[in-house]
Structure formats: C-alpha cells, structure tokens
Coordinates of N, CA and C in Angstrom, one line a residue:
M12 N 0.8 -1.2 0.0 CA 0.0 0.0 0.0 C 0.9 1.2 0.0
E13 N 0.7 2.1 -1.0 CA 1.5 3.4 -1.0 C 0.8 4.5 -0.3
H14 N 1.6 5.3 0.3 CA 1.2 6.4 1.1 C 1.2 7.7 0.3
P15 N 0.5 8.8 0.7 CA 0.5 10.0 0.0 C 1.9 10.6 0.1
H16 N 2.2 11.6 -0.8 CA 3.5 12.3 -0.8 C 3.8 12.9 0.6
F17 N 5.1 12.7 0.9 CA 5.7 13.5 2.0 C 6.6 14.5 1.4
I18 N 6.5 15.8 1.8 CA 7.3 16.8 1.1 C 8.6 17.0 1.9
V19 N 9.7 16.9 1.2 CA 11.0 17.0 1.8 C 11.6 18.3 1.3
A20 N 11.9 19.2 2.2 CA 12.6 20.5 1.8 C 14.1 20.3 1.9
L21 N 14.8 20.3 0.8 CA 16.2 20.1 0.7 C 16.9 21.4 0.8
T22 N 17.4 21.8 2.0 CA 18.0 23.0 2.2 C 19.5 22.8 2.5
G23 N 20.3 23.9 2.7 CA 21.7 23.7 3.2 C 22.6 24.8 2.7
N24 N 23.8 24.6 2.9 CA 24.9 25.6 2.6 C 25.2 25.5 1.1
P25 N 25.8 26.6 0.5 CA 26.3 26.5 -0.8 C 27.5 25.5 -1.0
Q26 N 27.6 25.0 -2.2 CA 28.7 24.1 -2.6 C 28.9 22.9 -1.6
A27 N 27.8 22.3 -1.3 CA 27.8 21.1 -0.4 C 27.3 19.9 -1.1
G28 N 27.1 20.0 -2.4 CA 26.7 18.8 -3.2 C 25.2 18.6 -3.1
K29 N 24.4 19.6 -2.7 CA 23.0 19.5 -2.6 C 22.3 19.1 -3.9
N30 N 22.7 19.7 -5.0 CA 22.1 19.4 -6.2 C 22.4 18.0 -6.7
I31 N 23.6 17.5 -6.4 CA 23.9 16.1 -6.7 C 23.0 15.2 -5.9
I32 N 22.8 15.5 -4.7 CA 21.9 14.7 -3.8 C 20.5 14.7 -4.4
F33 N 20.0 15.9 -4.7 CA 18.7 16.0 -5.3 C 18.5 15.2 -6.5
R34 N 19.4 15.3 -7.5 CA 19.3 14.6 -8.7 C 19.5 13.0 -8.5
S35 N 20.3 12.7 -7.5 CA 20.5 11.2 -7.2 C 19.2 10.7 -6.6
L36 N 18.5 11.4 -5.7 CA 17.3 11.0 -5.1 C 16.2 10.8 -6.1
T37 N 16.1 11.8 -7.1 CA 15.0 11.8 -8.0 C 15.4 11.2 -9.4
K38 N 16.6 10.6 -9.4 CA 17.1 10.0 -10.7 C 17.0 10.9 -11.9
G39 N 17.2 12.2 -11.6 CA 17.3 13.2 -12.6 C 15.9 13.6 -13.2
K40 N 14.8 13.0 -12.7 CA 13.5 13.3 -13.2 C 12.9 14.5 -12.4
L41 N 13.0 15.7 -12.9 CA 12.6 16.9 -12.2 C 11.9 17.8 -13.0
F42 N 11.2 18.8 -12.4 CA 10.6 19.9 -13.1 C 10.8 21.1 -12.2
Y43 N 10.6 22.3 -12.7 CA 10.7 23.5 -12.0 C 9.4 24.1 -11.7
K44 N 9.2 24.6 -10.5 CA 7.9 25.1 -10.1 C 8.1 26.2 -9.1
N45 N 7.4 27.3 -9.3 CA 7.5 28.4 -8.3 C 6.7 28.1 -7.1
T46 N 7.2 28.5 -5.9 CA 6.3 28.4 -4.7 C 5.3 29.5 -4.8
E47 N 4.3 29.5 -3.9 CA 3.2 30.4 -4.0 C 3.6 31.8 -3.9
K48 N 4.6 32.2 -3.1 CA 4.8 33.6 -2.8 C 6.1 34.1 -3.4
N49 N 6.7 33.4 -4.3 CA 7.9 33.9 -4.9 C 8.0 33.5 -6.4
D50 N 8.9 34.2 -7.1 CA 9.0 34.0 -8.5 C 10.3 33.2 -8.9
L51 N 10.8 32.5 -7.9 CA 12.0 31.7 -8.1 C 11.7 30.3 -8.4
P52 N 11.9 29.8 -9.6 CA 11.6 28.4 -10.0 C 12.5 27.4 -9.2
L53 N 11.9 26.5 -8.5 CA 12.7 25.6 -7.6 C 12.6 24.2 -8.2
P54 N 13.7 23.4 -8.2 CA 13.6 22.1 -8.7 C 12.7 21.2 -7.8
N55 N 11.8 20.5 -8.4 CA 11.0 19.5 -7.8 C 11.2 18.1 -8.4
G56 N 11.1 17.1 -7.6 CA 11.2 15.7 -8.1 C 10.7 14.8 -7.1
S57 N 10.3 13.6 -7.5 CA 9.7 12.6 -6.6 C 10.5 11.3 -6.6
F58 N 10.4 10.5 -5.5 CA 11.0 9.2 -5.4 C 10.1 8.4 -4.4
V59 N 10.3 7.1 -4.4 CA 9.6 6.2 -3.5 C 10.6 5.4 -2.7
Y60 N 10.3 5.3 -1.4 CA 11.2 4.4 -0.6 C 10.3 3.7 0.4
A61 N 10.4 2.4 0.5 CA 9.7 1.5 1.4 C 8.1 1.8 1.3
G62 N 7.7 2.0 0.0 CA 6.3 2.2 -0.2 C 5.8 3.6 0.1
Y63 N 6.7 4.5 0.5 CA 6.3 5.9 0.8 C 6.7 6.7 -0.4
K64 N 5.8 7.6 -0.8 CA 6.1 8.6 -1.9 C 6.7 9.9 -1.2
Y65 N 7.7 10.4 -1.8 CA 8.3 11.6 -1.4 C 8.4 12.6 -2.5
K66 N 8.2 13.9 -2.2 CA 8.4 14.9 -3.2 C 9.5 15.8 -2.6
A67 N 10.6 15.9 -3.3 CA 11.7 16.7 -2.9 C 11.7 18.1 -3.6
I68 N 12.0 19.1 -2.8 CA 12.1 20.5 -3.4 C 13.5 21.0 -3.0
E69 N 14.3 21.3 -4.0 CA 15.6 21.8 -3.7 C 15.6 23.4 -3.6
F70 N 16.1 23.9 -2.4 CA 16.2 25.3 -2.2 C 17.7 25.7 -2.5
P71 N 17.9 27.0 -2.8 CA 19.2 27.5 -3.1 C 20.1 27.4 -1.8
G72 N 21.4 27.2 -2.0 CA 22.3 27.1 -0.9 C 22.4 28.5 -0.2
I73 N 22.4 28.5 1.1 CA 22.5 29.7 1.9 C 23.3 29.5 3.1
L74 N 23.9 30.5 3.7 CA 24.7 30.4 4.9 C 23.8 30.7 6.1
S75 N 22.8 31.6 5.9 CA 22.0 32.0 7.1 C 20.6 32.4 6.6
L76 N 19.6 32.1 7.5 CA 18.2 32.6 7.2 C 18.1 34.1 7.2
S77 N 19.0 34.7 8.0 CA 19.0 36.2 8.1 C 19.7 36.9 7.0
S78 N 20.2 36.2 6.0 CA 20.9 36.8 4.9 C 19.9 37.7 4.1
P79 N 20.4 38.9 3.6 CA 19.5 39.8 2.9 C 19.2 39.2 1.5
L80 N 19.8 38.1 1.1 CA 19.5 37.5 -0.2 C 18.1 37.0 -0.2
K81 N 17.4 37.2 -1.4 CA 16.0 36.7 -1.4 C 15.9 35.2 -1.3
E82 N 17.0 34.5 -1.6 CA 16.9 33.0 -1.5 C 16.7 32.6 -0.1
A83 N 17.3 33.3 0.9 CA 17.1 33.0 2.3 C 15.7 33.2 2.7
G84 N 15.1 34.3 2.2 CA 13.7 34.6 2.5 C 12.8 33.5 2.0
Y85 N 13.0 33.0 0.7 CA 12.2 31.9 0.1 C 12.3 30.7 1.0
T86 N 13.5 30.4 1.5 CA 13.6 29.1 2.3 C 12.8 29.3 3.6
T87 N 12.9 30.4 4.3 CA 12.2 30.6 5.5 C 10.7 30.5 5.3
E88 N 10.3 31.2 4.2 CA 8.9 31.3 3.9 C 8.3 29.9 3.7
Y89 N 9.0 29.1 2.9 CA 8.4 27.8 2.6 C 8.4 26.9 3.8
I90 N 9.5 26.9 4.6 CA 9.6 26.1 5.8 C 8.4 26.4 6.7
C91 N 8.1 27.7 6.8 CA 7.0 28.2 7.7 C 5.6 28.1 7.1
S92 N 5.5 27.5 5.9 CA 4.2 27.4 5.2 C 3.3 26.3 5.8
G93 N 4.0 25.4 6.6 CA 3.2 24.3 7.1 C 3.1 23.1 6.2
K94 N 3.7 23.2 5.0 CA 3.5 22.1 4.0 C 4.6 21.1 4.1
V95 N 5.7 21.4 4.8 CA 6.9 20.5 4.8 C 6.7 19.4 5.8
N96 N 7.1 18.2 5.4 CA 7.1 17.0 6.3 C 8.4 16.7 6.9
V97 N 9.5 17.0 6.1 CA 10.9 16.7 6.5 C 11.7 17.9 6.0
I98 N 12.6 18.4 6.9 CA 13.6 19.4 6.5 C 15.0 18.7 6.5
V99 N 15.6 18.8 5.4 CA 17.0 18.3 5.3 C 18.0 19.5 5.2
I100 N 19.0 19.5 6.0 CA 19.9 20.6 6.0 C 21.3 20.0 5.7
T101 N 21.8 20.3 4.5 CA 23.0 19.7 4.0 C 24.2 20.7 4.1
G102 N 25.4 20.2 4.5 CA 26.6 21.0 4.5 C 27.8 20.2 4.3
H103 N 28.8 20.8 3.8 CA 30.1 20.1 3.6 C 30.8 19.8 4.9
A104 N 31.3 18.6 5.0 CA 31.9 18.2 6.3 C 33.1 19.1 6.7
L105 N 33.7 19.7 5.8 CA 34.9 20.6 6.1 C 34.4 22.0 6.5
M106 N 33.1 22.2 6.5 CA 32.5 23.5 6.9 C 31.4 23.3 7.9
L107 N 31.8 22.5 8.9 CA 30.8 22.1 9.9 C 30.2 23.2 10.7
R108 N 31.0 24.2 11.0 CA 30.4 25.4 11.7 C 29.3 26.1 11.0
N109 N 29.5 26.3 9.7 CA 28.5 26.9 8.8 C 27.2 26.1 8.8
L110 N 27.3 24.8 8.7 CA 26.2 23.9 8.7 C 25.4 24.0 10.1
L111 N 26.1 24.0 11.2 CA 25.5 24.0 12.5 C 24.8 25.4 12.7
H112 N 25.4 26.4 12.2 CA 24.8 27.7 12.3 C 23.4 27.8 11.7
L113 N 23.4 27.3 10.4 CA 22.1 27.2 9.7 C 21.1 26.3 10.4
L114 N 21.6 25.2 10.9 CA 20.7 24.2 11.6 C 20.1 24.9 12.8
K115 N 20.9 25.6 13.6 CA 20.3 26.3 14.8 C 19.3 27.3 14.4
E116 N 19.5 28.0 13.4 CA 18.5 29.0 12.9 C 17.2 28.3 12.5
I117 N 17.3 27.2 11.8 CA 16.0 26.5 11.4 C 15.3 25.9 12.6
L118 N 16.1 25.3 13.5 CA 15.5 24.7 14.7 C 14.8 25.8 15.6
S119 N 15.3 27.0 15.5 CA 14.7 28.1 16.3 C 13.4 28.7 15.7
L120 N 13.1 28.3 14.5 CA 11.8 28.8 14.0 C 10.6 28.2 14.8
D121 N 9.7 29.1 15.2 CA 8.6 28.7 16.0 C 7.8 27.5 15.4
L122 N 7.5 27.6 14.1 CA 6.7 26.6 13.5 C 7.4 25.2 13.5
V123 N 8.7 25.2 13.3 CA 9.4 24.0 13.3 C 9.3 23.3 14.7
R124 N 9.5 24.1 15.7 CA 9.5 23.6 17.1 C 8.1 23.2 17.5
D125 N 7.1 24.1 17.2 CA 5.7 23.8 17.7 C 5.1 22.6 17.0
R126 N 5.4 22.4 15.7 CA 4.8 21.3 15.0 C 5.8 20.1 15.0
Q127 N 6.9 20.3 15.6 CA 7.9 19.2 15.7 C 8.2 18.6 14.3
I128 N 8.4 19.5 13.3 CA 8.8 19.1 12.0 C 10.1 18.4 12.0
P129 N 10.2 17.1 11.5 CA 11.5 16.4 11.6 C 12.6 17.1 10.8
V130 N 13.7 17.2 11.4 CA 14.9 17.8 10.7 C 16.0 16.7 10.6
V131 N 16.6 16.5 9.4 CA 17.6 15.6 9.2 C 18.9 16.4 8.8
L132 N 20.0 16.1 9.5 CA 21.3 16.8 9.2 C 22.1 15.9 8.3
C133 N 22.5 16.4 7.1 CA 23.2 15.6 6.1 C 24.6 16.2 6.0
L134 N 25.6 15.5 6.3 CA 27.0 15.9 6.2 C 27.6 15.3 4.9
S135 N 27.8 16.1 3.9 CA 28.3 15.6 2.7 C 29.8 15.7 2.6
C136 N 30.4 14.9 1.7 CA 31.9 14.9 1.5 C 32.7 14.5 2.7
C137 N 32.2 13.6 3.5 CA 32.9 13.1 4.6 C 34.2 12.3 4.1
D138 N 34.1 11.7 2.9 CA 35.3 11.0 2.4 C 36.4 12.1 2.1
E139 N 36.0 13.2 1.5 CA 37.0 14.3 1.3 C 37.6 14.8 2.6
A140 N 36.8 15.0 3.6 CA 37.3 15.5 4.9 C 38.3 14.5 5.4
E141 N 38.0 13.2 5.4 CA 38.9 12.2 6.0 C 40.2 12.1 5.2
Q142 N 40.1 12.3 3.9 CA 41.3 12.3 3.1 C 42.2 13.4 3.5
N143 N 41.6 14.5 4.0 CA 42.4 15.7 4.5 C 42.7 15.6 6.0
G144 N 42.5 14.4 6.6 CA 42.8 14.2 8.0 C 41.8 14.8 9.0
V145 N 40.6 15.1 8.5 CA 39.6 15.7 9.4 C 38.5 14.7 9.6
F146 N 38.3 14.3 10.9 CA 37.3 13.3 11.3 C 36.3 13.9 12.2
I147 N 35.0 13.6 12.0 CA 33.9 14.2 12.7 C 33.3 13.1 13.6
D148 N 33.1 13.4 14.8 CA 32.5 12.5 15.8 C 31.0 12.6 15.7
I149 N 30.4 11.7 14.8 CA 29.0 11.7 14.5 C 28.2 11.4 15.8
S150 N 28.7 10.5 16.6 CA 28.0 10.1 17.9 C 27.9 11.2 18.8
L151 N 28.9 12.0 18.9 CA 28.8 13.2 19.8 C 27.8 14.2 19.2
L152 N 27.9 14.4 17.9 CA 26.9 15.4 17.3 C 25.5 14.9 17.6
H153 N 25.2 13.6 17.4 CA 23.9 13.1 17.7 C 23.5 13.2 19.2
D154 N 24.4 13.0 20.1 CA 24.1 13.1 21.5 C 23.7 14.5 21.8
V155 N 24.3 15.5 21.2 CA 24.0 16.9 21.5 C 22.7 17.3 20.8
L156 N 22.6 17.0 19.5 CA 21.5 17.5 18.7 C 20.2 16.7 18.8
Q157 N 20.3 15.4 19.0 CA 19.2 14.5 19.1 C 18.3 14.5 17.9
I158 N 18.9 14.5 16.7 CA 18.2 14.4 15.4 C 19.0 13.4 14.5
P159 N 18.3 12.9 13.5 CA 19.0 12.0 12.6 C 20.2 12.7 11.9
I160 N 21.3 12.1 11.8 CA 22.5 12.7 11.2 C 23.0 11.6 10.2
V161 N 23.1 12.0 8.9 CA 23.6 11.1 7.9 C 24.9 11.6 7.3
P162 N 26.0 10.9 7.6 CA 27.3 11.3 6.9 C 27.3 10.6 5.5
L163 N 27.7 11.4 4.5 CA 27.8 10.9 3.2 C 29.2 10.7 2.7
Y164 N 29.5 9.5 2.3 CA 30.9 9.3 1.7 C 30.7 9.0 0.2
G165 N 30.4 10.1 -0.5 CA 30.1 10.1 -1.9 C 28.6 10.1 -2.1
F166 N 28.2 9.8 -3.3 CA 26.8 10.0 -3.7 C 26.3 8.7 -4.4
S167 N 26.7 7.6 -3.9 CA 26.3 6.3 -4.5 C 24.9 6.0 -4.1
R168 N 24.4 4.9 -4.7 CA 23.0 4.5 -4.4 C 22.9 4.1 -2.9
E169 N 24.0 3.4 -2.4 CA 24.0 3.0 -1.0 C 23.9 4.3 -0.1
Q170 N 24.6 5.3 -0.4 CA 24.6 6.5 0.4 C 23.2 7.2 0.3
M171 N 22.6 7.2 -0.8 CA 21.3 7.8 -1.0 C 20.3 7.0 -0.2
D172 N 20.4 5.6 -0.2 CA 19.5 4.8 0.6 C 19.6 5.1 2.1
N173 N 20.8 5.4 2.6 CA 21.0 5.8 4.0 C 20.2 7.1 4.3
L174 N 20.2 8.0 3.3 CA 19.5 9.3 3.5 C 18.0 9.0 3.4
K175 N 17.6 8.2 2.5 CA 16.1 7.9 2.4 C 15.7 7.2 3.7
A176 N 16.5 6.3 4.2 CA 16.1 5.6 5.5 C 15.9 6.6 6.6
A177 N 16.7 7.7 6.6 CA 16.5 8.7 7.7 C 15.2 9.5 7.5
F178 N 14.8 9.7 6.2 CA 13.5 10.3 5.9 C 12.4 9.4 6.4
H179 N 12.5 8.1 6.1 CA 11.5 7.1 6.4 C 11.3 7.0 7.9
Y180 N 12.4 7.0 8.6 CA 12.4 7.0 10.1 C 11.6 8.2 10.6
S181 N 12.0 9.4 10.0 CA 11.5 10.7 10.6 C 10.0 10.8 10.4
V182 N 9.4 10.3 9.3 CA 7.9 10.5 9.1 C 7.1 9.5 9.8
Q183 N 7.7 8.5 10.5 CA 6.8 7.6 11.2 C 6.2 8.2 12.5
P184 N 4.9 8.1 12.6 CA 4.2 8.8 13.7 C 4.8 8.5 15.1
Q185 N 5.3 7.2 15.3 CA 5.8 6.9 16.6 C 7.1 7.5 16.9
H186 N 7.7 8.2 15.9 CA 9.0 8.8 16.2 C 8.8 10.4 16.3
R187 N 7.6 10.9 16.1 CA 7.4 12.3 16.1 C 7.8 12.9 17.5
A188 N 7.6 12.2 18.6 CA 7.9 12.8 19.9 C 9.4 13.0 20.1
E189 N 10.2 12.4 19.3 CA 11.7 12.5 19.4 C 12.2 13.9 19.0
F190 N 11.4 14.6 18.2 CA 11.8 15.9 17.6 C 11.3 17.0 18.5
L191 N 11.9 17.1 19.7 CA 11.5 18.1 20.6 C 12.4 19.4 20.5
Y192 N 13.6 19.2 20.0 CA 14.5 20.3 19.8 C 14.8 21.1 21.1
N193 N 15.3 20.3 22.1 CA 15.7 20.9 23.4 C 17.2 21.2 23.4
C194 N 17.8 21.3 22.3 CA 19.2 21.4 22.2 C 19.7 22.8 21.8
L195 N 18.8 23.8 21.8 CA 19.1 25.1 21.1 C 20.1 26.0 21.9
D196 N 20.6 25.5 23.0 CA 21.6 26.3 23.7 C 23.0 26.0 23.2
F197 N 23.2 25.2 22.2 CA 24.5 24.8 21.7 C 25.1 26.0 20.9
S198 N 26.4 26.1 21.0 CA 27.2 27.1 20.2 C 27.7 26.4 18.9
P199 N 27.3 26.8 17.7 CA 27.8 26.2 16.5 C 29.3 26.1 16.4
A200 N 30.0 27.1 16.8 CA 31.5 27.1 16.7 C 32.1 26.2 17.7
K201 N 31.6 26.2 18.9 CA 32.1 25.3 20.0 C 31.8 23.9 19.7
L202 N 30.6 23.6 19.3 CA 30.3 22.2 19.0 C 31.1 21.7 17.8
A203 N 31.3 22.5 16.8 CA 32.1 22.1 15.7 C 33.6 21.7 16.1
R204 N 34.1 22.5 17.0 CA 35.5 22.3 17.5 C 35.5 21.0 18.3
E205 N 34.5 20.8 19.1 CA 34.5 19.6 20.0 C 34.3 18.3 19.2
C206 N 33.6 18.4 18.0 CA 33.3 17.2 17.3 C 34.4 16.8 16.3
I207 N 35.4 17.7 16.1 CA 36.4 17.5 15.0 C 37.7 17.1 15.6
T208 N 38.3 16.0 15.0 CA 39.6 15.6 15.3 C 40.4 15.8 14.0
I209 N 41.6 16.4 14.1 CA 42.4 16.7 12.9 C 43.7 15.9 13.1
Q210 N 43.9 14.9 12.2 CA 45.1 14.1 12.3 C 46.1 14.6 11.2
R211 N 46.6 15.8 11.4 CA 47.6 16.4 10.6 C 48.6 17.2 11.5
S212 N 49.5 17.9 10.8 CA 50.5 18.7 11.5 C 49.8 19.8 12.3
N213 N 50.5 20.3 13.3 CA 50.0 21.4 14.1 C 49.7 22.6 13.3
T214 N 50.5 22.9 12.3 CA 50.3 24.0 11.4 C 48.9 23.9 10.6
Y215 N 48.7 22.7 10.1 CA 47.5 22.4 9.4 C 46.3 22.6 10.3
R216 N 46.5 22.0 11.6 CA 45.4 22.1 12.5 C 45.1 23.6 12.9
D217 N 46.1 24.3 13.1 CA 45.9 25.7 13.5 C 45.2 26.5 12.4
N218 N 45.6 26.2 11.1 CA 45.0 26.9 10.0 C 43.5 26.5 9.9
Y219 N 43.2 25.2 10.1 CA 41.9 24.8 9.9 C 41.0 25.3 11.1
I220 N 41.5 25.3 12.3 CA 40.7 25.8 13.4 C 40.3 27.2 13.2
E221 N 41.1 28.0 12.5 CA 40.7 29.4 12.3 C 39.4 29.6 11.6
I222 N 39.0 28.6 10.8 CA 37.7 28.7 10.0 C 36.6 28.1 10.8
L223 N 36.8 27.5 11.9 CA 35.8 26.9 12.7 C 35.1 28.0 13.6

C-alpha cells in the first residue's frame, strides 16, 4: 500500500553537493515550479522508498536565514508554510560550523518547534574530509542535537539509501515525539570544534581551526 506524498525540503549551505543529492534521489526526473509567494523556480522531483512517496524540493544554498539575499527569505517562507514534512539541512563536512549555524536558525523557527517538523542533518563529502585528515564524531553530534544525522561518503546508491532511510524514520508517527529540539543552547562554533579531530600537523590544525 502506497502512502501520499511527504514533502522534503532540501536546504543547506552553498557548494555542499545538494544538487547532486537532489538529482540522485530523483534519478534526474525533475521539473521547475514556483512556490506560492515567490518567482524563483525551484527544482521538484519525486521518489519512492519503502512504499512511501516523497516529493523533494531543492532550495538555493544559503549560509543563514537572516541573509539579505532573497533566497534566504524563500527558504524561511516555505519552511514556515506548514507544508513541509521533513527538512534536510546539508553542509560540507569541512565546513561544519556553517552547517550548524544554519541548523540552529532553522530549529529556532517557532513553527518547526511547535509542530515538531522532523529535521535531518546531512554531512556531505565526509570522504573528502577524512582524506584531508579531518574526522567528525557523529556520535557526539547526535548526542547533543538528538536528530538523525547522515554522513555521506560520496553519492552512491547506498549513500542515498541511507539518506532515504533517515526520511522514512522521521515520518513515522511513533518517532514524532523525538523531535523536541531541546538542544538550542549549543554554540555552533564550539560544537564544531568539539566534534572534530584533525590528524595532521599542528600548522594544518591551527589553520583549519581558524575557520571553525
């Protein structure tokens, strides 16, 4: 038995592979559609997982909801429309602080908290990070944030299935009570530093820490 569509808002930072994820999820079958209150055509596409239908909408990459760019306003507007079933926030593993900053802003939206809209954190390019000696403690991130976290090591079918499994988990009614978002006192910069281990020279570490 198939279920009705669940709408997935695919948000995140720029240059994090979000479009590759979107095209991999939808197998390149997409169309462009304006949301109700803006004139920006957004990629839409559908996929099925475990008998559940999903409609993915890809939003432009942003660093902050408070950005003066209209793309940030479109993202906030749609998230707060009440139509979204799952929010995915994607960021490059080497830019963890930026990702956590956007995550905190989205979790702080009243409608997201009040309706307990599931949020999934997607860390892209973990393979690239580890090749550069940067390792992220996913268990610590989960302990602090208490949301599904999906590290991606490339964009293979297996990696996309891991992401779909997180969506499937999130839309189950019995898991809704888990999305309470009691973690909003975290500091993005501090949490990023605590979760990252750098197995390189001190010079490399010092230079990398400067961007955290």
